[in-house]
mmCIF file of C-alpha atoms in Angstrom:
data_model
loop_
_atom_site.group_PDB
_atom_site.id
_atom_site.type_symbol
_atom_site.label_atom_id
_atom_site.label_comp_id
_atom_site.label_asym_id
_atom_site.label_seq_id
_atom_site.Cartn_x
_atom_site.Cartn_y
_atom_site.Cartn_z
ATOM 1 C CA UNK A 1 -45.998 -78.548 22.397
ATOM 2 C CA UNK A 2 -49.472 -77.849 22.453
ATOM 3 C CA UNK A 3 -49.660 -78.063 18.607
ATOM 4 C CA UNK A 4 -48.098 -81.457 18.906
ATOM 5 C CA UNK A 5 -50.547 -82.664 21.447
ATOM 6 C CA UNK A 6 -53.614 -81.268 19.353
ATOM 7 C CA UNK A 7 -52.533 -83.023 16.299
ATOM 8 C CA UNK A 8 -51.741 -86.415 18.072
ATOM 9 C CA UNK A 9 -55.432 -86.297 19.617
ATOM 10 C CA UNK A 10 -56.961 -85.569 16.273
ATOM 11 C CA UNK A 11 -55.011 -88.384 14.549
ATOM 12 C CA UNK A 12 -56.315 -90.771 17.362
ATOM 13 C CA UNK A 13 -59.819 -89.905 16.892
ATOM 14 C CA UNK A 14 -59.656 -90.292 13.230
ATOM 15 C CA UNK A 15 -57.937 -93.789 13.437
ATOM 16 C CA UNK A 16 -60.382 -95.032 16.113
ATOM 17 C CA UNK A 17 -63.492 -93.854 14.301
ATOM 18 C CA UNK A 18 -63.673 -96.758 11.808
ATOM 19 C CA UNK A 19 -63.753 -99.285 14.509
ATOM 20 C CA UNK A 20 -66.815 -97.808 16.152
ATOM 21 C CA UNK A 21 -69.215 -100.017 14.174
ATOM 22 C CA UNK A 22 -72.254 -99.227 16.223
ATOM 23 C CA UNK A 23 -72.787 -95.857 14.492
ATOM 24 C CA UNK A 24 -72.850 -94.882 10.757
ATOM 25 C CA UNK A 25 -71.184 -91.402 11.407
ATOM 26 C CA UNK A 26 -69.047 -89.860 14.039
ATOM 27 C CA UNK A 27 -68.063 -86.093 14.790
ATOM 28 C CA UNK A 28 -64.652 -84.484 14.713
ATOM 29 C CA UNK A 29 -64.661 -81.109 16.837
ATOM 30 C CA UNK A 30 -61.850 -78.792 16.683
ATOM 31 C CA UNK A 31 -61.892 -76.023 19.322
ATOM 32 C CA UNK A 32 -59.512 -73.012 20.167
ATOM 33 C CA UNK A 33 -59.182 -69.397 20.169
ATOM 34 C CA UNK A 34 -56.946 -66.856 18.611
ATOM 35 C CA UNK A 35 -55.279 -64.326 20.984
ATOM 36 C CA UNK A 36 -55.207 -60.716 20.480
ATOM 37 C CA UNK A 37 -51.381 -60.663 20.746
ATOM 38 C CA UNK A 38 -48.549 -62.939 21.217
ATOM 39 C CA UNK A 39 -46.553 -62.647 24.349
ATOM 40 C CA UNK A 40 -42.840 -63.036 24.692
ATOM 41 C CA UNK A 41 -41.044 -63.907 28.217
ATOM 42 C CA UNK A 42 -37.487 -63.021 28.852
ATOM 43 C CA UNK A 43 -35.036 -63.210 31.586
ATOM 44 C CA UNK A 44 -32.176 -60.823 32.584
ATOM 45 C CA UNK A 45 -28.561 -61.953 32.320
ATOM 46 C CA UNK A 46 -29.700 -64.562 29.819
ATOM 47 C CA UNK A 47 -31.385 -66.334 32.600
ATOM 48 C CA UNK A 48 -28.024 -67.629 33.999
ATOM 49 C CA UNK A 49 -27.133 -67.624 37.624
ATOM 50 C CA UNK A 50 -23.688 -68.876 38.106
ATOM 51 C CA UNK A 51 -22.384 -69.643 41.808
ATOM 52 C CA UNK A 52 -18.905 -70.496 40.536
ATOM 53 C CA UNK A 53 -16.920 -72.925 42.798
ATOM 54 C CA UNK A 54 -18.186 -74.009 46.191
ATOM 55 C CA UNK A 55 -16.064 -75.623 48.778
ATOM 56 C CA UNK A 56 -17.459 -78.891 50.051
ATOM 57 C CA UNK A 57 -15.877 -77.833 53.302
ATOM 58 C CA UNK A 58 -18.552 -74.918 53.441
ATOM 59 C CA UNK A 59 -21.539 -77.314 53.373
ATOM 60 C CA UNK A 60 -23.287 -78.395 56.456
ATOM 61 C CA UNK A 61 -22.852 -82.029 57.095
ATOM 62 C CA UNK A 62 -26.514 -82.693 57.894
ATOM 63 C CA UNK A 63 -28.782 -79.499 56.992
ATOM 64 C CA UNK A 64 -29.345 -77.933 53.613
ATOM 65 C CA UNK A 65 -26.847 -75.292 52.791
ATOM 66 C CA UNK A 66 -28.530 -72.264 51.110
ATOM 67 C CA UNK A 67 -26.373 -70.126 48.733
ATOM 68 C CA UNK A 68 -26.867 -66.469 48.419
ATOM 69 C CA UNK A 69 -30.024 -65.305 46.718
ATOM 70 C CA UNK A 70 -29.294 -63.866 43.249
ATOM 71 C CA UNK A 71 -31.697 -61.340 41.475
ATOM 72 C CA UNK A 72 -33.233 -61.741 38.020
ATOM 73 C CA UNK A 73 -35.819 -59.917 36.171
ATOM 74 C CA UNK A 74 -38.695 -61.706 34.427
ATOM 75 C CA UNK A 75 -40.373 -59.694 31.766
ATOM 76 C CA UNK A 76 -43.382 -60.564 29.394
ATOM 77 C CA UNK A 77 -44.140 -58.393 26.475
ATOM 78 C CA UNK A 78 -47.512 -58.752 24.778
ATOM 79 C CA UNK A 79 -48.736 -57.289 21.618
ATOM 80 C CA UNK A 80 -52.029 -56.302 23.347
ATOM 81 C CA UNK A 81 -53.361 -56.671 26.929
ATOM 82 C CA UNK A 82 -53.684 -60.414 27.319
ATOM 83 C CA UNK A 83 -54.728 -62.591 30.136
ATOM 84 C CA UNK A 84 -51.999 -65.359 30.562
ATOM 85 C CA UNK A 85 -50.224 -67.624 33.075
ATOM 86 C CA UNK A 86 -46.617 -68.620 33.433
ATOM 87 C CA UNK A 87 -45.941 -72.414 33.430
ATOM 88 C CA UNK A 88 -42.537 -73.427 34.729
ATOM 89 C CA UNK A 89 -41.159 -76.725 33.746
ATOM 90 C CA UNK A 90 -38.520 -78.307 35.625
ATOM 91 C CA UNK A 91 -35.854 -79.709 33.026
ATOM 92 C CA UNK A 92 -34.198 -81.645 35.940
ATOM 93 C CA UNK A 93 -37.694 -83.081 37.214
ATOM 94 C CA UNK A 94 -37.048 -85.811 39.647
ATOM 95 C CA UNK A 95 -33.876 -84.610 41.191
ATOM 96 C CA UNK A 96 -34.930 -82.078 43.795
ATOM 97 C CA UNK A 97 -34.624 -83.029 47.509
ATOM 98 C CA UNK A 98 -38.091 -81.446 47.929
ATOM 99 C CA UNK A 99 -40.745 -81.839 45.305
ATOM 100 C CA UNK A 100 -41.902 -78.302 45.721
ATOM 101 C CA UNK A 101 -38.760 -76.962 44.413
ATOM 102 C CA UNK A 102 -36.968 -77.292 41.121
ATOM 103 C CA UNK A 103 -34.115 -79.845 40.881
ATOM 104 C CA UNK A 104 -30.379 -78.999 40.358
ATOM 105 C CA UNK A 105 -29.224 -82.415 39.158
ATOM 106 C CA UNK A 106 -27.596 -85.500 40.587
ATOM 107 C CA UNK A 107 -24.080 -86.406 41.651
ATOM 108 C CA UNK A 108 -22.151 -88.935 39.549
ATOM 109 C CA UNK A 109 -23.267 -91.462 42.347
ATOM 110 C CA UNK A 110 -26.980 -90.721 41.411
ATOM 111 C CA UNK A 111 -27.574 -88.694 44.601
ATOM 112 C CA UNK A 112 -30.013 -85.666 44.670
ATOM 113 C CA UNK A 113 -27.718 -82.572 45.082
ATOM 114 C CA UNK A 114 -30.385 -80.126 46.324
ATOM 115 C CA UNK A 115 -33.062 -77.777 45.143
ATOM 116 C CA UNK A 116 -33.558 -74.574 43.296
ATOM 117 C CA UNK A 117 -36.012 -71.933 44.858
ATOM 118 C CA UNK A 118 -37.401 -68.903 42.775
ATOM 119 C CA UNK A 119 -39.208 -66.120 44.930
ATOM 120 C CA UNK A 120 -41.074 -63.121 43.418
ATOM 121 C CA UNK A 121 -40.028 -59.903 45.304
ATOM 122 C CA UNK A 122 -42.279 -57.466 43.259
ATOM 123 C CA UNK A 123 -44.479 -57.370 40.420
ATOM 124 C CA UNK A 124 -45.498 -54.539 38.079
ATOM 125 C CA UNK A 125 -48.232 -54.913 35.509
ATOM 126 C CA UNK A 126 -48.306 -52.045 32.861
ATOM 127 C CA UNK A 127 -46.016 -50.097 35.404
ATOM 128 C CA UNK A 128 -48.521 -50.497 38.228
ATOM 129 C CA UNK A 129 -48.016 -52.298 41.399
ATOM 130 C CA UNK A 130 -49.729 -55.709 41.011
ATOM 131 C CA UNK A 131 -50.005 -58.899 43.004
ATOM 132 C CA UNK A 132 -48.307 -62.276 41.970
ATOM 133 C CA UNK A 133 -50.782 -65.051 42.140
ATOM 134 C CA UNK A 134 -50.635 -68.879 41.663
ATOM 135 C CA UNK A 135 -52.991 -71.717 40.875
ATOM 136 C CA UNK A 136 -52.220 -75.250 41.801
ATOM 137 C CA UNK A 137 -55.532 -76.625 39.949
ATOM 138 C CA UNK A 138 -54.840 -75.631 36.368
ATOM 139 C CA UNK A 139 -56.198 -72.196 36.637
ATOM 140 C CA UNK A 140 -59.712 -73.022 38.225
ATOM 141 C CA UNK A 141 -58.825 -71.061 41.468
ATOM 142 C CA UNK A 142 -56.027 -68.541 42.256
ATOM 143 C CA UNK A 143 -54.577 -66.969 45.434
ATOM 144 C CA UNK A 144 -51.653 -64.862 46.408
ATOM 145 C CA UNK A 145 -48.201 -66.665 45.832
ATOM 146 C CA UNK A 146 -44.843 -64.845 45.858
ATOM 147 C CA UNK A 147 -42.965 -67.709 44.234
ATOM 148 C CA UNK A 148 -42.667 -69.746 41.277
ATOM 149 C CA UNK A 149 -42.691 -73.628 41.592
ATOM 150 C CA UNK A 150 -42.990 -76.744 39.238
ATOM 151 C CA UNK A 151 -46.434 -77.535 40.719
ATOM 152 C CA UNK A 152 -48.450 -74.444 39.958
ATOM 153 C CA UNK A 153 -49.212 -71.782 37.355
ATOM 154 C CA UNK A 154 -48.174 -68.074 37.973
ATOM 155 C CA UNK A 155 -50.144 -65.099 36.964
ATOM 156 C CA UNK A 156 -50.696 -61.408 38.121
ATOM 157 C CA UNK A 157 -53.862 -59.809 39.698
ATOM 158 C CA UNK A 158 -54.844 -56.512 40.827
ATOM 159 C CA UNK A 159 -53.387 -55.500 44.231
ATOM 160 C CA UNK A 160 -56.927 -55.333 45.493
ATOM 161 C CA UNK A 161 -58.398 -58.764 44.169
ATOM 162 C CA UNK A 162 -56.096 -61.828 44.205
ATOM 163 C CA UNK A 163 -58.707 -64.143 42.829
ATOM 164 C CA UNK A 164 -58.689 -63.499 39.002
ATOM 165 C CA UNK A 165 -55.764 -62.878 36.710
ATOM 166 C CA UNK A 166 -55.863 -59.589 34.829
ATOM 167 C CA UNK A 167 -55.098 -58.749 31.332
ATOM 168 C CA UNK A 168 -51.506 -57.236 30.926
ATOM 169 C CA UNK A 169 -49.416 -55.972 28.092
ATOM 170 C CA UNK A 170 -46.188 -55.517 29.934
ATOM 171 C CA UNK A 171 -45.117 -57.466 33.007
ATOM 172 C CA UNK A 172 -41.976 -57.165 34.917
ATOM 173 C CA UNK A 173 -41.362 -59.402 37.927
ATOM 174 C CA UNK A 174 -38.228 -59.016 40.266
ATOM 175 C CA UNK A 175 -37.182 -62.687 41.093
ATOM 176 C CA UNK A 176 -34.719 -63.951 43.648
ATOM 177 C CA UNK A 177 -33.109 -67.288 42.928
ATOM 178 C CA UNK A 178 -31.516 -69.431 45.663
ATOM 179 C CA UNK A 179 -30.025 -72.876 45.632
ATOM 180 C CA UNK A 180 -30.189 -75.335 48.620
ATOM 181 C CA UNK A 181 -27.557 -77.888 48.670
ATOM 182 C CA UNK A 182 -28.186 -81.111 50.639
ATOM 183 C CA UNK A 183 -26.290 -82.181 53.736
ATOM 184 C CA UNK A 184 -22.804 -83.140 52.831
ATOM 185 C CA UNK A 185 -23.012 -86.303 54.570
ATOM 186 C CA UNK A 186 -25.708 -87.570 51.912
ATOM 187 C CA UNK A 187 -23.578 -86.588 49.122
ATOM 188 C CA UNK A 188 -20.520 -88.290 47.513
ATOM 189 C CA UNK A 189 -18.117 -85.309 46.939
ATOM 190 C CA UNK A 190 -14.884 -87.228 46.195
ATOM 191 C CA UNK A 191 -14.984 -85.478 42.719
ATOM 192 C CA UNK A 192 -16.306 -82.182 41.425
ATOM 193 C CA UNK A 193 -19.914 -81.978 41.331
ATOM 194 C CA UNK A 194 -21.825 -79.548 38.918
ATOM 195 C CA UNK A 195 -25.097 -77.805 39.769
ATOM 196 C CA UNK A 196 -27.334 -78.188 36.683
ATOM 197 C CA UNK A 197 -30.617 -76.328 37.561
ATOM 198 C CA UNK A 198 -32.645 -75.757 34.473
ATOM 199 C CA UNK A 199 -36.217 -74.341 34.267
ATOM 200 C CA UNK A 200 -38.187 -73.487 31.138
ATOM 201 C CA UNK A 201 -40.762 -70.696 31.727
ATOM 202 C CA UNK A 202 -43.677 -70.537 28.991
ATOM 203 C CA UNK A 203 -46.592 -68.475 28.473
ATOM 204 C CA UNK A 204 -50.110 -70.097 28.613
ATOM 205 C CA UNK A 205 -52.939 -67.942 27.437
ATOM 206 C CA UNK A 206 -56.100 -67.879 29.526
#
């Protein structure tokens, strides 16, 4: 995705340049950096959490019904110690009943089914206890954050200093995934409704 955006920006600059008739020349600047080692993220159980069949009669008519939390392990393995963040993309964006969570899809009647919550129980950086941190301003500032959401970057810091991401070779996070289903009175449940939460976690080098 980043390569595509970079190529698109360069093409736009080259196409626009001939129209800038006020100057006899223009500059094209290319920037970037080569990271010391690529990092690969992975989720246990193939990243799949299956709640099976849920009876509509078990849902609260008004309040959110939270299903049991399910454990997943997120690992990131790098070829060398690297500073990075995790960016979580909501593949069901716009379907969550609360924008601070991930969506889980719509009913056939186009109603928001609920939301997906991902919390971080523990963090190990190169087998040492560390602190999960988050940034809501693109990485300019960081603070302690024990959850993953679509509005922020996630990274890891030393247990004694939560303000700066540290370079890591092997990261392991114990996650807890939970689904909240909206009040049954707000949903059309005459037919079977599928929960379709989908999140892509990608590495962003810092």
